[in-house]
Amino acid sequence: MIHLPLYPLVAFSLVFASPDVNSAVDSHCRETAIYSVGTASGTPDQSAAFNIKDALPPGYVKDGSVDYTDVIQKAIDTHDVIIFPGFPVLVNDKGLIIGSNKHITFESGAKIMLKPTTAGSYAILRMRDVSNVTIVNPVIYGDRKQHLGTGGQWGAGIGIYSGNNITIKNPKVYDCWGDGIYIGEDMKLGRESRDILISGAYCRNNRRNGISVVSVDGLQLISPYAGYTNGQSPMCGIDVEPNNAKNVLKRIRITDAVTEKNESYGILMNITRLYGGGNNLVDVTVQNHNDNYSAGGLRVVAYRLQPGNGGNLGGNISVINPHWNSNSKRALDAMGVYEKNLKLNFSGVKISSANRRVLDSSQTRNLIINSVSKKTDLQFVH
């Protein structure tokens, strides 16, 4: 049983595989963790914004006890600059569909609550094949505490499917049947999301994952919190995991993430399903990840589910200055990485045990060596 990091005494870089060690370090360990991606346009004139309360019927309630899904949806469809008023509103499992070119702001006290449902799949805020959307300070409560069914695991607070140029600032998502936030593709379109910026996310007590990253080219996750995920596997704070070999994991930057007391790992990167689609390249950087008391800090998995799966995996996964603290299982698990064309770059690793004792450089090095598949070509680069 391995426990996790607080303040290690040494910083070093690891490169798994790759004959070109210097190139891997130069291009990934020394780079800044956040690359520029497109973001939606600036804040519009709020004096012209439509307040959702003006669409509610006479005598409307402010306690979230009446379902106003249809009138709210009509207002969203009609107006481009929208304000949610400072009280809770109830919606059903149809959720709210957000179109292109929308700017939505939630006032202090505003929140969307999901009416208890039997549905195993939903998205309370859904963005499907849309562009140029900004949502500021959304607060969303799922129904896991009052859920009426037992099946399914795909109820999301915020769902982005083949979206482009989307910015979400300070979202708070609680108690969803599946993921707090889901970023991927519309399966009918078969196209990844592109240029997504999510800053200050707070995802707590969601059932499947805090944040799921499935298919995206250009993602910034800045200062996300994902904690207390439990109930349905994978049960991770942040899960970077494609559904199939056509998915894309490129230009993904996760910066200053805090994960806490997740039933499984703080961050999971399981890219196994990318096999079978030719030669796929992965580009993910995680910088300043701090996990406290999750079962594990970080897990990376890449192996062929079937020997005949075609193609190879390549690219880089870089983990810079992680602090993994007091995990009940493993600080790091890369025993399932069997792909030598995929470079795993680690620098500044800090690990502490259950009693908060910081591992020294030799102990940290040995822990990492023992946490990586022996089929992986491992090198330490100072």
XYZ file of C-alpha atoms in Angstrom:
382
model
C 0.000 0.000 0.000
C 1.486 3.335 -1.064
C 0.504 6.687 0.343
C 0.689 10.131 -1.144
C 2.877 13.191 -1.522
C 3.150 16.483 0.191
C 6.487 18.176 -0.069
C 9.199 16.011 -1.638
C 12.764 17.112 -1.361
C 13.844 16.591 -4.929
C 12.634 17.506 -8.372
C 13.431 15.329 -11.372
C 11.981 14.354 -14.709
C 11.134 10.911 -15.952
C 10.704 9.903 -19.531
C 9.076 6.545 -20.191
C 10.026 5.066 -23.537
C 11.198 7.199 -26.405
C 14.722 6.976 -27.703
C 14.785 10.768 -27.968
C 14.942 11.710 -24.313
C 16.180 15.266 -24.722
C 13.448 16.066 -27.209
C 10.769 14.781 -24.847
C 12.055 16.875 -21.968
C 12.624 19.996 -24.040
C 9.205 19.952 -25.640
C 7.106 18.921 -22.659
C 8.779 19.246 -19.275
C 9.953 22.781 -19.974
C 6.868 24.028 -21.703
C 4.252 26.126 -20.013
C 1.303 24.023 -19.007
C -1.343 26.166 -20.644
C -1.447 26.617 -24.382
C -3.670 29.194 -25.956
C -7.008 27.928 -27.150
C -9.891 29.897 -28.511
C -12.370 31.403 -26.068
C -15.745 32.938 -26.561
C -16.034 36.658 -27.027
C -15.845 39.179 -24.188
C -18.576 40.151 -21.757
C -21.517 41.786 -23.543
C -23.537 44.712 -22.254
C -25.472 43.238 -19.327
C -28.026 46.058 -19.465
C -29.379 44.398 -22.599
C -29.540 40.954 -20.996
C -32.821 39.101 -20.631
C -33.567 37.990 -17.082
C -35.120 34.525 -16.908
C -37.502 35.676 -14.169
C -39.307 37.772 -16.779
C -40.248 34.553 -18.600
C -41.703 32.841 -15.534
C -45.484 32.764 -15.049
C -47.303 35.142 -12.671
C -46.961 34.043 -9.056
C -43.822 32.011 -9.787
C -42.077 30.382 -6.843
C -38.491 30.982 -5.773
C -37.874 27.745 -3.886
C -37.219 25.373 -6.784
C -40.393 23.377 -6.206
C -42.090 23.941 -9.589
C -40.790 22.666 -12.931
C -40.124 25.615 -15.253
C -38.138 23.747 -17.931
C -40.267 24.724 -20.928
C -40.531 28.459 -20.248
C -36.824 28.720 -19.445
C -35.932 26.830 -22.619
C -38.062 29.174 -24.717
C -36.273 32.175 -23.194
C -32.858 30.649 -23.910
C -33.877 29.952 -27.507
C -35.126 33.513 -27.990
C -32.343 35.557 -26.374
C -28.550 35.557 -26.672
C -27.563 37.413 -23.484
C -29.278 35.866 -20.486
C -29.284 36.196 -16.697
C -30.460 33.526 -14.287
C -32.023 35.267 -11.258
C -30.753 34.806 -7.724
C -32.999 31.934 -6.646
C -33.273 28.198 -7.446
C -35.214 26.943 -10.444
C -36.309 23.358 -11.065
C -35.881 21.600 -14.431
C -36.737 18.079 -15.547
C -34.506 15.508 -17.230
C -34.927 17.144 -20.654
C -32.403 19.599 -19.290
C -31.696 22.983 -20.859
C -30.274 23.085 -24.385
C -27.811 25.922 -24.960
C -27.452 27.130 -28.555
C -24.595 28.924 -30.281
C -23.599 32.530 -29.572
C -25.016 32.610 -26.042
C -23.702 34.477 -22.993
C -25.337 33.298 -19.768
C -24.647 34.703 -16.301
C -25.904 33.332 -12.996
C -26.590 35.907 -10.282
C -25.565 35.237 -6.700
C -28.039 32.728 -5.264
C -29.027 31.355 -8.677
C -28.975 27.611 -9.180
C -30.548 24.938 -11.340
C -31.956 21.880 -9.579
C -32.861 18.665 -11.341
C -36.276 17.201 -10.643
C -35.804 13.589 -9.443
C -35.942 11.188 -12.382
C -35.630 7.542 -13.373
C -33.447 8.485 -16.353
C -30.002 6.922 -16.398
C -28.746 9.559 -18.845
C -29.248 13.327 -18.910
C -27.411 16.628 -19.155
C -28.804 19.456 -17.071
C -27.004 22.025 -19.234
C -26.409 20.569 -22.705
C -24.217 22.041 -25.463
C -24.331 19.875 -28.582
C -22.689 20.953 -31.871
C -22.615 24.618 -30.826
C -20.021 27.388 -30.927
C -19.186 30.616 -29.127
C -20.814 30.068 -25.740
C -19.872 31.650 -22.409
C -21.480 30.607 -19.121
C -20.517 32.434 -15.930
C -20.996 31.153 -12.354
C -23.463 28.334 -13.035
C -24.565 26.334 -9.979
C -26.120 22.946 -10.706
C -27.545 20.250 -8.443
C -28.220 16.762 -9.749
C -30.658 14.263 -8.317
C -28.471 11.454 -6.937
C -29.886 11.891 -3.429
C -33.475 11.515 -4.699
C -32.895 9.566 -7.930
C -35.897 7.369 -8.753
C -34.140 4.606 -10.685
C -31.104 2.354 -10.385
C -29.914 2.019 -13.996
C -27.485 4.073 -16.034
C -24.510 6.194 -15.085
C -24.575 9.050 -17.592
C -26.394 11.867 -15.853
C -24.190 14.975 -16.242
C -24.456 18.431 -14.764
C -22.834 20.065 -17.796
C -22.451 18.198 -21.083
C -20.359 19.460 -24.025
C -20.697 17.305 -27.153
C -18.796 18.359 -30.299
C -18.762 21.924 -29.004
C -16.388 24.636 -30.217
C -15.055 27.774 -28.548
C -16.837 27.373 -25.214
C -15.907 29.133 -21.964
C -17.332 28.197 -18.573
C -16.266 30.229 -15.554
C -16.618 29.026 -11.956
C -19.117 26.215 -12.484
C -20.276 24.405 -9.363
C -21.773 20.970 -9.919
C -23.047 18.688 -7.154
C -24.769 15.319 -6.782
C -25.110 14.178 -10.396
C -26.061 10.585 -11.258
C -23.042 10.410 -13.564
C -20.385 13.074 -14.225
C -20.242 16.603 -12.949
C -18.868 17.862 -16.290
C -18.564 15.821 -19.511
C -16.457 16.950 -22.507
C -16.604 14.779 -25.610
C -18.262 14.180 -28.945
C -21.745 13.969 -30.319
C -21.725 10.318 -31.364
C -23.804 11.001 -34.489
C -21.414 13.720 -35.637
C -18.292 11.784 -34.634
C -16.369 15.014 -34.064
C -14.372 16.003 -30.991
C -14.994 19.176 -29.029
C -12.491 21.959 -29.733
C -11.102 24.936 -27.829
C -12.806 24.575 -24.467
C -11.867 26.713 -21.430
C -13.193 25.820 -17.981
C -11.829 27.807 -15.051
C -12.547 27.484 -11.340
C -14.742 24.379 -11.605
C -15.979 22.844 -8.338
C -17.400 19.324 -8.690
C -18.365 17.431 -5.547
C -20.199 14.217 -4.687
C -20.895 13.228 -8.252
C -21.449 9.546 -8.779
C -19.214 8.555 -11.725
C -16.501 11.224 -12.246
C -16.084 14.823 -11.231
C -14.933 15.745 -14.757
C -14.778 13.370 -17.754
C -12.579 14.276 -20.728
C -13.454 11.950 -23.621
C -12.664 13.616 -26.957
C -11.252 17.126 -27.328
C -8.623 19.104 -29.215
C -7.764 22.160 -27.150
C -8.856 22.068 -23.511
C -7.810 24.235 -20.605
C -8.939 23.108 -17.161
C -7.698 25.839 -14.848
C -7.883 25.387 -11.065
C -10.552 22.682 -11.018
C -11.645 20.990 -7.801
C -13.050 17.459 -8.051
C -13.769 15.664 -4.810
C -15.793 12.977 -3.023
C -16.640 11.117 -6.241
C -18.252 7.797 -5.355
C -20.898 5.285 -6.346
C -20.181 4.181 -9.941
C -16.852 3.241 -11.515
C -14.440 4.858 -12.453
C -15.128 7.190 -9.454
C -12.236 9.565 -10.224
C -11.861 13.272 -9.750
C -10.782 13.854 -13.365
C -10.939 11.026 -15.910
C -9.236 11.428 -19.303
C -10.642 8.422 -21.142
C -11.787 8.057 -24.766
C -14.741 5.911 -25.762
C -13.268 4.644 -29.034
C -10.301 4.791 -31.419
C -11.741 7.760 -33.332
C -11.674 10.030 -30.292
C -9.031 12.743 -29.856
C -6.929 13.754 -26.838
C -4.853 16.729 -27.999
C -3.740 20.053 -26.503
C -5.151 19.190 -23.088
C -3.778 21.292 -20.223
C -4.895 20.670 -16.633
C -3.421 23.270 -14.291
C -3.590 23.650 -10.496
C -6.106 20.850 -10.072
C -7.139 19.838 -6.547
C -8.658 16.397 -6.117
C -9.797 15.046 -2.779
C -11.216 11.892 -1.216
C -12.278 10.299 -4.474
C -13.178 6.636 -4.207
C -10.610 5.803 -6.895
C -7.921 8.109 -8.364
C -7.548 11.848 -8.261
C -6.699 11.783 -11.980
C -7.072 8.780 -14.292
C -5.738 8.677 -17.868
C -6.975 5.469 -19.469
C -6.256 5.775 -23.186
C -6.532 2.085 -24.029
C -9.546 2.558 -26.319
C -7.504 4.693 -28.729
C -5.943 1.488 -30.056
C -7.434 0.188 -33.270
C -7.723 3.473 -35.172
C -4.331 3.790 -36.843
C -1.546 5.785 -35.200
C -3.057 8.070 -32.575
C -1.106 10.822 -30.841
C -1.877 11.994 -27.319
C -0.948 15.401 -25.898
C -1.804 15.958 -22.218
C -0.027 18.096 -19.618
C -0.955 18.116 -15.932
C 0.768 20.773 -13.836
C 0.599 21.360 -10.067
C -1.907 18.604 -9.352
C -2.558 18.227 -5.634
C -4.459 15.176 -4.426
C -5.442 14.584 -0.820
C -6.770 11.280 0.514
C -8.113 9.798 -2.720
C -7.443 6.073 -3.045
C -4.747 6.975 -5.590
C -3.126 10.118 -6.909
C -2.621 9.355 -10.603
C -3.158 6.309 -12.811
C -2.082 5.967 -16.453
C -3.227 2.997 -18.565
C -2.353 2.144 -22.193
C -2.497 -1.439 -23.447
C -4.174 -3.341 -26.249
C -7.473 -4.823 -25.183
C -7.058 -7.360 -27.991
C -3.738 -8.445 -29.557
C -5.050 -7.726 -33.053
C -5.924 -4.064 -32.413
C -4.176 -2.111 -35.146
C -2.116 1.050 -34.973
C 0.013 2.498 -32.231
C -0.240 5.169 -29.571
C 2.284 7.961 -29.438
C 2.700 11.488 -28.180
C 3.310 12.799 -24.689
C 1.768 12.779 -21.254
C 3.606 15.240 -18.994
C 3.058 15.495 -15.248
C 4.784 18.477 -13.667
C 5.101 19.223 -9.929
C 2.395 16.901 -8.621
C 1.763 16.681 -4.858
C 0.131 13.361 -3.974
C -0.827 13.169 -0.331
C -1.877 10.328 1.954
C -3.477 7.981 -0.551
C -4.851 4.706 0.761
C -3.660 2.632 -2.247
C -1.069 4.098 -4.618
C 0.324 7.523 -5.257
C 1.087 6.503 -8.845
C 0.049 3.520 -10.936
C 1.437 3.159 -14.452
C 1.728 -0.617 -14.408
C -0.702 -0.816 -17.313
C 1.384 1.257 -19.760
C 2.817 -1.087 -22.409
C 3.285 1.397 -25.251
C 6.916 2.436 -25.878
C 5.948 5.107 -28.399
C 4.079 7.023 -25.719
C 6.355 9.286 -23.684
C 5.492 9.730 -20.022
C 7.354 12.732 -18.622
C 7.422 13.395 -14.879
C 9.134 16.263 -13.063
C 9.050 17.632 -9.529
C 7.227 14.646 -8.074
C 6.296 15.038 -4.384
C 4.870 12.198 -2.345
C 3.909 11.889 1.292
C 2.745 8.912 3.278
C -0.367 8.539 5.411
C 1.330 10.236 8.353
C 2.317 13.148 6.068
C 5.966 12.071 6.047
C 7.615 13.327 2.880
C 9.488 10.739 0.851
C 13.089 11.630 0.089
C 14.508 11.574 -3.436
C 15.651 7.952 -3.291
C 12.316 6.750 -1.915
C 10.409 8.763 -4.517
C 12.554 7.376 -7.336
C 12.064 3.804 -6.143
C 8.330 4.272 -5.748
C 8.024 5.516 -9.319
C 10.171 2.690 -10.704
C 8.013 0.154 -8.869
C 4.830 1.848 -10.112
C 5.649 1.581 -13.810
C 5.300 -1.471 -16.034
C 8.590 -3.328 -16.487
C 7.728 -3.460 -20.195
C 8.082 0.304 -20.306
C 11.471 1.843 -21.115
C 12.002 4.162 -18.147
C 14.647 6.880 -17.911
C 15.306 9.558 -15.305
C 16.348 12.926 -16.690
C 17.587 15.559 -14.246
